Amino acid sequence: MAPTLSAPAAVPGSQVLAYGAARGDLVVPNDDLVGPIDSSDEWIRQRTGIVTRTRASADVGVEDLSLAAAKEAIERSGIDLETLDAIIVSTISFPYPTPSLATLLAGELGRPDVIAYDISAACAGFAYGIGQADALIRAGSARNVLVIGAEKLSDFVSPTDRSISFLLGDGAGAAVVGPSETPKIGPTVWGSDGDNWSTIRMTGSSLDFRDGKAEWPTLEQDGRTVFRWAVWHTAKKIREMLERSGIGIEDVDVFVPHQANMRIIDELAKQLKLPEDVVVGRDIAETGNTSAASIPLATHRLLAEGAAESGDVLVQFGFGAGLAYAGQVLILP
Amino acid sequence: MAHTENEILEGLAEIVNEETGVATEDVKLEKSFTDDLDIDSISMMTIVVNAEEKFDVRIPDEEVKNLATVGDAVKYIEGAQN
């Protein structure tokens, strides 16, 4: 007869303990990018709501942005570093497929022995990471988990691309997630749409580039398809998420969708019939679209500026390439 | 029950007005969405999705670029109902 194995004791809930943020050191206005795409500052503002985007200097890597955000989150959380059991990084722009950025950070943070891995879920990545952290903690597999969304997308843009490049910025956002007596992170609603694998894509593979068959791969997208999916599919999923979390739209204090485009954010708010007093994350205006980093950066900004407060009910939702999506309702630290 | 051409035009005019502020009486069959009504691609997608809901039809993304005028859209929706 097979023996009965022991399993870790489950924990009732998890919570975000603190956030950290780091943005690219260069503030890039629209006028710096409009020439090669035959556009204007006004056109970009009107179509996307972006006034500037932050990008990192050549000597600043995605690992530097990540480390800065991670250190702030850990310090603010007040946890003993010895109780950090896992590091999950979502990135599509760390230039090494292996080893992971998470293991590099584990060493840099002085905890080289923790669970550490990267995930590839693009703009949904931070919320994927929070979903995994919540599951690890509630299953008793980790005490505290560091989740980071980090991108240096400026390494993967084309100056002449009119579909997405001019939207993109560099940054990293981090959150420390720990156990809680009651759930302060609701059920993760997540998934993907593999039939739309190429809707947001790279222009080529690294092998094509090596073999001289393609230019350096950069990002591009089918904007119309993305807009339609990002608004109406996402709105449905957010309604489902509220229901599964046991709250109504009137209970929401803060709404932070992925910072893809201000028009998507506005249309989402309209479709959800968000009450007017709900604070909406609009960090995209100054930071641009930083993919996996955008949700924690926008949340960090709202907390830093006092627009959002500890105890507020946050609805966060990421969506992007793959067409992967994920979100949670959570109580802000 | 299928909507008539006039009902579709009226409903579409309301959707366009809601999205862009263009007066409903200016939304006429011969008007071009981009040139006459100054509607950009993002607003166009919003109009398309709202029209799908209102008239219970499906307008695929690849079809949207063929809808140059209000009349094109009305005709497409009318045909898609059946």
Tab-separated table of C-alpha atoms in Angstrom:
chain	number	residue	atom	x	y	z
A	1	MET	CA	0.000	0.000	0.000
A	2	ALA	CA	1.306	3.426	-0.890
A	3	PRO	CA	2.202	5.555	2.135
A	4	THR	CA	0.184	8.665	3.012
A	5	LEU	CA	2.346	11.665	2.228
A	6	SER	CA	2.364	14.813	4.267
A	7	ALA	CA	1.536	18.088	2.512
A	8	PRO	CA	2.121	21.657	3.663
A	9	ALA	CA	-0.655	23.231	5.713
A	10	ALA	CA	-2.890	25.545	3.673
A	11	VAL	CA	-3.052	29.252	4.535
A	12	PRO	CA	-6.430	31.077	4.424
A	13	GLY	CA	-5.362	33.991	2.283
A	14	SER	CA	-2.667	36.227	0.886
A	15	GLN	CA	-2.119	39.954	0.586
A	16	VAL	CA	0.099	42.480	-1.147
A	17	LEU	CA	2.346	43.920	1.575
A	18	ALA	CA	4.097	46.661	-0.395
A	19	TYR	CA	4.986	47.972	-3.843
A	20	GLY	CA	8.198	49.233	-5.420
A	21	ALA	CA	8.748	51.096	-8.686
A	22	ALA	CA	11.499	52.154	-11.074
A	23	ARG	CA	11.054	54.002	-14.353
A	24	GLY	CA	13.492	54.579	-17.188
A	25	ASP	CA	15.738	57.597	-16.528
A	26	LEU	CA	14.956	59.343	-19.843
A	27	VAL	CA	11.692	61.232	-20.372
A	28	VAL	CA	10.928	60.961	-24.092
A	29	PRO	CA	8.326	63.423	-25.456
A	30	ASN	CA	6.195	62.619	-28.528
A	31	ASP	CA	8.113	65.157	-30.617
A	32	ASP	CA	11.244	62.975	-30.363
A	33	LEU	CA	9.465	60.096	-32.136
A	34	VAL	CA	7.088	61.652	-34.680
A	35	GLY	CA	9.532	62.195	-37.586
A	36	PRO	CA	10.024	58.600	-38.854
A	37	ILE	CA	6.311	57.747	-38.417
A	38	ASP	CA	5.068	60.929	-40.104
A	39	SER	CA	2.920	61.809	-37.095
A	40	SER	CA	2.514	64.642	-34.596
A	41	ASP	CA	2.422	65.265	-30.867
A	42	GLU	CA	-1.298	66.055	-31.170
A	43	TRP	CA	-2.071	62.823	-33.085
A	44	ILE	CA	-0.307	60.664	-30.489
A	45	ARG	CA	-1.986	62.451	-27.573
A	46	GLN	CA	-5.410	62.154	-29.149
A	47	ARG	CA	-5.070	58.482	-30.166
A	48	THR	CA	-3.227	57.196	-27.099
A	49	GLY	CA	-3.245	59.775	-24.299
A	50	ILE	CA	0.548	59.537	-24.118
A	51	VAL	CA	2.435	62.792	-23.507
A	52	THR	CA	5.811	61.286	-22.621
A	53	ARG	CA	7.162	57.797	-22.050
A	54	THR	CA	10.085	56.909	-19.798
A	55	ARG	CA	12.924	54.967	-21.363
A	56	ALA	CA	16.175	53.703	-19.905
A	57	SER	CA	19.640	54.816	-20.991
A	58	ALA	CA	21.801	52.364	-22.942
A	59	ASP	CA	23.763	51.390	-19.826
A	60	VAL	CA	20.633	50.691	-17.739
A	61	GLY	CA	19.332	47.148	-18.153
A	62	VAL	CA	16.015	45.556	-17.267
A	63	GLU	CA	17.860	43.892	-14.367
A	64	ASP	CA	18.793	47.320	-12.933
A	65	LEU	CA	15.199	48.555	-13.095
A	66	SER	CA	14.026	45.280	-11.518
A	67	LEU	CA	16.518	45.427	-8.689
A	68	ALA	CA	15.588	49.010	-7.793
A	69	ALA	CA	11.854	48.206	-7.716
A	70	ALA	CA	12.472	44.980	-5.762
A	71	LYS	CA	14.570	46.689	-3.095
A	72	GLU	CA	11.914	49.339	-2.509
A	73	ALA	CA	9.117	46.775	-2.236
A	74	ILE	CA	11.087	44.584	0.185
A	75	GLU	CA	12.080	47.538	2.353
A	76	ARG	CA	8.530	48.918	2.502
A	77	SER	CA	7.070	45.485	3.267
A	78	GLY	CA	9.134	45.216	6.426
A	79	ILE	CA	9.598	41.455	5.945
A	80	ASP	CA	12.664	39.667	7.189
A	81	LEU	CA	14.557	38.807	3.970
A	82	GLU	CA	15.017	35.271	5.330
A	83	THR	CA	11.248	34.727	4.974
A	84	LEU	CA	11.280	35.510	1.242
A	85	ASP	CA	10.769	32.131	-0.401
A	86	ALA	CA	10.148	32.933	-4.062
A	87	ILE	CA	10.857	35.475	-6.799
A	88	ILE	CA	8.656	35.522	-9.900
A	89	VAL	CA	9.576	37.898	-12.712
A	90	SER	CA	7.418	38.607	-15.728
A	91	THR	CA	9.450	39.974	-18.625
A	92	ILE	CA	9.709	39.675	-22.382
A	93	SER	CA	12.766	41.906	-22.697
A	94	PHE	CA	15.506	40.289	-20.565
A	95	PRO	CA	18.041	39.559	-23.322
A	96	TYR	CA	18.990	36.077	-22.044
A	97	PRO	CA	16.482	33.238	-22.603
A	98	THR	CA	18.346	31.469	-19.776
A	99	PRO	CA	19.238	31.650	-16.931
A	100	SER	CA	16.247	33.618	-15.727
A	101	LEU	CA	16.220	37.230	-14.583
A	102	ALA	CA	14.614	36.006	-11.347
A	103	THR	CA	17.688	33.921	-10.431
A	104	LEU	CA	19.975	36.871	-11.207
A	105	LEU	CA	17.926	39.038	-8.852
A	106	ALA	CA	17.914	36.306	-6.199
A	107	GLY	CA	21.697	36.523	-6.097
A	108	GLU	CA	21.750	40.324	-6.176
A	109	LEU	CA	19.222	40.528	-3.336
A	110	GLY	CA	21.290	38.201	-1.141
A	111	ARG	CA	18.827	35.294	-1.312
A	112	PRO	CA	20.424	33.050	-3.961
A	113	ASP	CA	18.609	29.965	-2.612
A	114	VAL	CA	14.952	30.919	-3.210
A	115	ILE	CA	12.438	29.590	-5.741
A	116	ALA	CA	13.099	31.818	-8.754
A	117	TYR	CA	11.707	31.803	-12.285
A	118	ASP	CA	10.537	34.046	-15.107
A	119	ILE	CA	7.177	33.944	-16.816
A	120	SER	CA	6.279	35.116	-20.318
A	121	ALA	CA	2.787	36.562	-20.307
A	122	ALA	CA	3.634	40.032	-21.675
A	123	CYS	CA	1.211	42.731	-20.504
A	124	ALA	CA	-0.770	40.220	-18.424
A	125	GLY	CA	2.445	39.098	-16.705
A	126	PHE	CA	2.250	40.988	-13.425
A	127	ALA	CA	-1.279	39.745	-12.754
A	128	TYR	CA	-0.179	36.223	-13.755
A	129	GLY	CA	2.604	36.591	-11.173
A	130	ILE	CA	0.217	37.775	-8.458
A	131	GLY	CA	-2.036	34.806	-9.249
A	132	GLN	CA	0.883	32.414	-8.847
A	133	ALA	CA	2.117	34.110	-5.653
A	134	ASP	CA	-1.374	33.887	-4.142
A	135	ALA	CA	-1.573	30.192	-5.043
A	136	LEU	CA	1.923	29.397	-3.687
A	137	ILE	CA	1.190	31.142	-0.402
A	138	ARG	CA	-2.284	29.683	0.145
A	139	ALA	CA	-0.959	26.200	-0.652
A	140	GLY	CA	1.733	26.626	1.992
A	141	SER	CA	4.524	26.374	-0.595
A	142	ALA	CA	5.997	29.807	0.131
A	143	ARG	CA	5.750	32.369	2.907
A	144	ASN	CA	6.554	35.639	1.130
A	145	VAL	CA	6.819	36.013	-2.636
A	146	LEU	CA	8.359	38.858	-4.626
A	147	VAL	CA	6.520	39.495	-7.904
A	148	ILE	CA	8.132	41.774	-10.481
A	149	GLY	CA	6.931	43.028	-13.854
A	150	ALA	CA	9.926	44.468	-15.695
A	151	GLU	CA	10.577	45.590	-19.252
A	152	LYS	CA	13.127	47.461	-21.279
A	153	LEU	CA	10.958	47.527	-24.382
A	154	SER	CA	12.990	50.298	-25.988
A	155	ASP	CA	15.417	47.542	-27.066
A	156	PHE	CA	12.606	46.010	-29.144
A	157	VAL	CA	11.048	48.984	-30.942
A	158	SER	CA	11.329	50.172	-34.510
A	159	PRO	CA	11.419	53.945	-35.092
A	160	THR	CA	9.326	53.511	-38.262
A	161	ASP	CA	6.641	51.218	-36.781
A	162	ARG	CA	3.272	52.979	-36.551
A	163	SER	CA	1.469	50.164	-34.722
A	164	ILE	CA	2.970	50.013	-31.221
A	165	SER	CA	6.607	51.159	-30.902
A	166	PHE	CA	5.839	54.797	-30.067
A	167	LEU	CA	3.629	53.712	-27.156
A	168	LEU	CA	6.312	51.763	-25.356
A	169	GLY	CA	8.376	52.684	-22.312
A	170	ASP	CA	10.787	51.063	-19.859
A	171	GLY	CA	10.215	50.342	-16.186
A	172	ALA	CA	9.806	47.809	-13.414
A	173	GLY	CA	7.155	47.406	-10.740
A	174	ALA	CA	7.388	45.033	-7.814
A	175	ALA	CA	5.115	43.731	-5.079
A	176	VAL	CA	5.824	41.638	-2.004
A	177	VAL	CA	2.986	39.199	-1.376
A	178	GLY	CA	2.607	37.513	2.004
A	179	PRO	CA	0.117	35.419	4.002
A	180	SER	CA	-3.096	36.825	5.439
A	181	GLU	CA	-5.681	35.583	7.947
A	182	THR	CA	-8.413	36.591	5.488
A	183	PRO	CA	-8.080	36.727	1.669
A	184	LYS	CA	-6.939	40.164	0.552
A	185	ILE	CA	-6.354	38.935	-2.986
A	186	GLY	CA	-9.470	37.599	-4.703
A	187	PRO	CA	-9.648	34.754	-7.218
A	188	THR	CA	-7.466	35.255	-10.283
A	189	VAL	CA	-9.442	35.320	-13.526
A	190	TRP	CA	-7.009	34.396	-16.271
A	191	GLY	CA	-6.557	32.731	-19.601
A	192	SER	CA	-5.427	33.336	-23.160
A	193	ASP	CA	-6.543	33.168	-26.792
A	194	GLY	CA	-4.080	31.066	-28.764
A	195	ASP	CA	-6.053	31.622	-31.976
A	196	ASN	CA	-4.773	35.201	-31.811
A	197	TRP	CA	-1.141	34.195	-31.211
A	198	SER	CA	0.125	36.595	-33.883
A	199	THR	CA	-2.114	39.591	-33.151
A	200	ILE	CA	0.629	41.187	-31.015
A	201	ARG	CA	3.949	39.794	-32.210
A	202	MET	CA	7.655	40.116	-32.934
A	203	THR	CA	8.627	40.976	-36.522
A	204	GLY	CA	10.893	37.906	-36.653
A	205	SER	CA	12.674	35.307	-34.534
A	206	SER	CA	16.212	35.485	-33.164
A	207	LEU	CA	17.101	32.605	-35.519
A	208	ASP	CA	15.839	34.587	-38.530
A	209	PHE	CA	18.019	37.462	-37.350
A	210	ARG	CA	21.069	35.202	-36.875
A	211	ASP	CA	20.628	33.780	-40.373
A	212	GLY	CA	20.301	37.224	-41.939
A	213	LYS	CA	16.673	36.574	-42.940
A	214	ALA	CA	15.187	39.312	-40.769
A	215	GLU	CA	16.088	42.617	-39.195
A	216	TRP	CA	16.482	42.838	-35.403
A	217	PRO	CA	13.080	41.629	-34.100
A	218	THR	CA	10.796	44.366	-32.812
A	219	LEU	CA	7.200	44.495	-31.601
A	220	GLU	CA	4.153	45.126	-33.776
A	221	GLN	CA	0.395	44.624	-33.461
A	222	ASP	CA	-2.943	44.634	-35.252
A	223	GLY	CA	-4.320	47.643	-33.420
A	224	ARG	CA	-7.994	47.293	-34.348
A	225	THR	CA	-8.213	43.659	-33.277
A	226	VAL	CA	-6.359	44.407	-30.056
A	227	PHE	CA	-8.592	47.364	-29.235
A	228	ARG	CA	-11.771	45.402	-29.732
A	229	TRP	CA	-10.522	42.439	-27.684
A	230	ALA	CA	-8.950	44.600	-24.969
A	231	VAL	CA	-12.155	46.489	-24.319
A	232	TRP	CA	-15.049	44.094	-24.767
A	233	HIS	CA	-13.471	40.781	-23.862
A	234	THR	CA	-11.708	42.346	-20.891
A	235	ALA	CA	-14.868	44.090	-19.654
A	236	LYS	CA	-16.673	40.732	-19.608
A	237	LYS	CA	-13.837	39.090	-17.702
A	238	ILE	CA	-13.693	41.932	-15.171
A	239	ARG	CA	-17.436	41.584	-14.497
A	240	GLU	CA	-16.891	37.850	-13.973
A	241	MET	CA	-13.977	38.631	-11.646
A	242	LEU	CA	-16.052	40.993	-9.497
A	243	GLU	CA	-18.733	38.351	-9.175
A	244	ARG	CA	-16.260	35.634	-8.232
A	245	SER	CA	-14.657	37.987	-5.705
A	246	GLY	CA	-18.044	38.598	-4.131
A	247	ILE	CA	-18.171	42.344	-4.718
A	248	GLY	CA	-20.153	44.754	-6.881
A	249	ILE	CA	-18.933	47.619	-9.047
A	250	GLU	CA	-20.039	50.021	-6.268
A	251	ASP	CA	-17.450	48.461	-3.917
A	252	VAL	CA	-14.519	49.349	-6.190
A	253	ASP	CA	-12.283	52.241	-5.067
A	254	VAL	CA	-9.429	52.006	-7.560
A	255	PHE	CA	-9.248	50.651	-11.121
A	256	VAL	CA	-5.862	49.911	-12.674
A	257	PRO	CA	-6.060	48.161	-16.030
A	258	HIS	CA	-2.903	47.494	-18.034
A	259	GLN	CA	-1.708	50.862	-19.311
A	260	ALA	CA	-1.978	50.046	-23.014
A	261	ASN	CA	-3.692	53.125	-24.372
A	262	MET	CA	-5.774	55.845	-22.672
A	263	ARG	CA	-8.612	55.240	-25.137
A	264	ILE	CA	-8.798	51.592	-24.019
A	265	ILE	CA	-8.761	52.667	-20.367
A	266	ASP	CA	-11.553	55.218	-20.959
A	267	GLU	CA	-13.677	52.792	-22.968
A	268	LEU	CA	-13.211	50.053	-20.346
A	269	ALA	CA	-14.342	52.423	-17.599
A	270	LYS	CA	-17.392	53.284	-19.711
A	271	GLN	CA	-18.267	49.660	-20.485
A	272	LEU	CA	-17.949	48.704	-16.807
A	273	LYS	CA	-20.105	51.705	-15.800
A	274	LEU	CA	-17.494	52.586	-13.180
A	275	PRO	CA	-18.887	55.082	-10.657
A	276	GLU	CA	-17.333	58.545	-11.128
A	277	ASP	CA	-15.578	58.511	-7.772
A	278	VAL	CA	-13.496	55.447	-8.669
A	279	VAL	CA	-9.839	56.424	-9.010
A	280	VAL	CA	-8.482	55.241	-12.370
A	281	GLY	CA	-4.775	54.574	-12.986
A	282	ARG	CA	-3.601	56.775	-15.857
A	283	ASP	CA	0.166	56.483	-15.493
A	284	ILE	CA	0.391	55.874	-19.257
A	285	ALA	CA	0.268	59.633	-19.896
A	286	GLU	CA	3.773	60.069	-18.489
A	287	THR	CA	5.294	56.575	-18.449
A	288	GLY	CA	3.920	55.084	-21.683
A	289	ASN	CA	3.053	51.401	-22.058
A	290	THR	CA	5.568	49.359	-20.056
A	291	SER	CA	3.870	45.968	-20.555
A	292	ALA	CA	4.279	43.763	-17.455
A	293	ALA	CA	5.432	46.745	-15.380
A	294	SER	CA	2.475	49.000	-16.107
A	295	ILE	CA	-0.002	47.839	-13.436
A	296	PRO	CA	2.362	48.004	-10.437
A	297	LEU	CA	3.843	51.291	-11.695
A	298	ALA	CA	0.397	52.876	-11.989
A	299	THR	CA	-0.676	51.495	-8.592
A	300	HIS	CA	2.549	52.682	-6.958
A	301	ARG	CA	1.966	56.163	-8.379
A	302	LEU	CA	-1.613	56.366	-7.050
A	303	LEU	CA	-0.436	55.330	-3.575
A	304	ALA	CA	2.535	57.720	-3.658
A	305	GLU	CA	0.340	60.641	-4.730
A	306	GLY	CA	-2.318	59.836	-2.134
A	307	ALA	CA	-5.047	59.247	-4.730
A	308	ALA	CA	-5.342	55.668	-3.458
A	309	GLU	CA	-5.048	54.605	0.168
A	310	SER	CA	-4.349	51.566	2.285
A	311	GLY	CA	-7.513	49.458	2.568
A	312	ASP	CA	-8.921	50.572	-0.788
A	313	VAL	CA	-10.410	47.928	-3.067
A	314	LEU	CA	-8.301	47.699	-6.224
A	315	VAL	CA	-9.386	46.047	-9.456
A	316	GLN	CA	-6.349	45.237	-11.591
A	317	PHE	CA	-6.423	43.576	-14.996
A	318	GLY	CA	-3.651	42.854	-17.501
A	319	PHE	CA	-4.121	41.913	-21.158
A	320	GLY	CA	-1.778	41.645	-24.120
A	321	ALA	CA	0.325	39.430	-26.381
A	322	GLY	CA	-0.726	35.794	-26.613
A	323	LEU	CA	-3.693	37.275	-26.116
A	324	ALA	CA	-3.075	36.433	-22.470
A	325	TYR	CA	-5.102	38.092	-19.727
A	326	ALA	CA	-5.259	38.004	-15.934
A	327	GLY	CA	-6.629	40.054	-13.085
A	328	GLN	CA	-7.571	40.207	-9.438
A	329	VAL	CA	-9.529	42.259	-6.951
A	330	LEU	CA	-7.250	43.076	-4.056
A	331	ILE	CA	-7.089	45.195	-0.921
A	332	LEU	CA	-4.305	47.772	-1.118
A	333	PRO	CA	-1.562	47.698	1.535
B	1	MET	CA	-37.194	40.768	-36.240
B	2	ALA	CA	-34.986	42.321	-38.908
B	3	HIS	CA	-34.451	46.080	-38.779
B	4	THR	CA	-35.271	48.201	-41.835
B	5	GLU	CA	-32.689	50.402	-43.560
B	6	ASN	CA	-34.150	53.468	-41.873
B	7	GLU	CA	-34.100	51.902	-38.426
B	8	ILE	CA	-30.477	50.869	-38.911
B	9	LEU	CA	-29.500	54.365	-40.050
B	10	GLU	CA	-31.259	55.896	-37.064
B	11	GLY	CA	-29.664	53.483	-34.614
B	12	LEU	CA	-26.231	53.934	-36.164
B	13	ALA	CA	-26.601	57.723	-35.971
B	14	GLU	CA	-27.300	57.440	-32.248
B	15	ILE	CA	-24.205	55.282	-31.743
B	16	VAL	CA	-22.032	57.699	-33.744
B	17	ASN	CA	-23.432	60.638	-31.790
B	18	GLU	CA	-22.751	58.922	-28.470
B	19	GLU	CA	-19.133	58.130	-29.431
B	20	THR	CA	-18.135	61.312	-31.274
B	21	GLY	CA	-20.695	64.031	-30.569
B	22	VAL	CA	-21.518	64.347	-34.295
B	23	ALA	CA	-25.196	65.416	-34.603
B	24	THR	CA	-27.478	62.513	-35.548
B	25	GLU	CA	-28.888	64.431	-38.528
B	26	ASP	CA	-25.375	64.711	-40.001
B	27	VAL	CA	-25.015	60.919	-40.118
B	28	LYS	CA	-26.300	60.356	-43.671
B	29	LEU	CA	-25.864	57.397	-46.014
B	30	GLU	CA	-23.400	59.126	-48.332
B	31	LYS	CA	-21.131	60.424	-45.546
B	32	SER	CA	-17.634	58.966	-45.240
B	33	PHE	CA	-16.706	57.942	-41.689
B	34	THR	CA	-13.160	59.259	-41.975
B	35	ASP	CA	-13.386	62.182	-44.419
B	36	ASP	CA	-16.788	63.676	-43.542
B	37	LEU	CA	-17.385	62.621	-39.945
B	38	ASP	CA	-13.713	62.700	-38.861
B	39	ILE	CA	-13.949	59.315	-37.120
B	40	ASP	CA	-10.620	57.639	-36.329
B	41	SER	CA	-9.954	53.890	-36.288
B	42	ILE	CA	-10.406	53.545	-32.531
B	43	SER	CA	-13.782	55.323	-32.539
B	44	MET	CA	-14.743	53.201	-35.536
B	45	MET	CA	-14.131	50.003	-33.545
B	46	THR	CA	-16.249	51.361	-30.698
B	47	ILE	CA	-19.057	52.140	-33.151
B	48	VAL	CA	-18.759	48.701	-34.747
B	49	VAL	CA	-18.990	46.844	-31.449
B	50	ASN	CA	-21.929	48.920	-30.261
B	51	ALA	CA	-23.662	48.315	-33.608
B	52	GLU	CA	-23.073	44.553	-33.263
B	53	GLU	CA	-24.814	44.629	-29.917
B	54	LYS	CA	-27.669	46.870	-31.014
B	55	PHE	CA	-28.507	44.983	-34.220
B	56	ASP	CA	-27.417	41.519	-33.070
B	57	VAL	CA	-24.988	40.998	-35.962
B	58	ARG	CA	-21.297	40.115	-36.289
B	59	ILE	CA	-18.987	42.493	-38.164
B	60	PRO	CA	-15.524	40.868	-38.525
B	61	ASP	CA	-12.407	43.051	-38.163
B	62	GLU	CA	-11.396	42.427	-41.779
B	63	GLU	CA	-14.794	43.724	-42.920
B	64	VAL	CA	-14.519	47.010	-40.990
B	65	LYS	CA	-11.994	48.549	-43.384
B	66	ASN	CA	-14.490	48.081	-46.265
B	67	LEU	CA	-17.096	50.176	-44.478
B	68	ALA	CA	-16.083	53.563	-45.901
B	69	THR	CA	-19.445	55.298	-45.742
B	70	VAL	CA	-22.429	55.219	-43.422
B	71	GLY	CA	-24.346	53.613	-46.312
B	72	ASP	CA	-21.760	50.783	-46.518
B	73	ALA	CA	-22.290	50.062	-42.829
B	74	VAL	CA	-26.090	50.190	-43.078
B	75	LYS	CA	-26.026	47.827	-46.076
B	76	TYR	CA	-23.655	45.420	-44.314
B	77	ILE	CA	-25.760	45.315	-41.147
B	78	GLU	CA	-28.943	44.872	-43.168
B	79	GLY	CA	-27.434	41.887	-44.995
B	80	ALA	CA	-25.878	40.384	-41.877
B	81	GLN	CA	-29.244	40.214	-40.123
B	82	ASN	CA	-30.489	37.472	-42.415
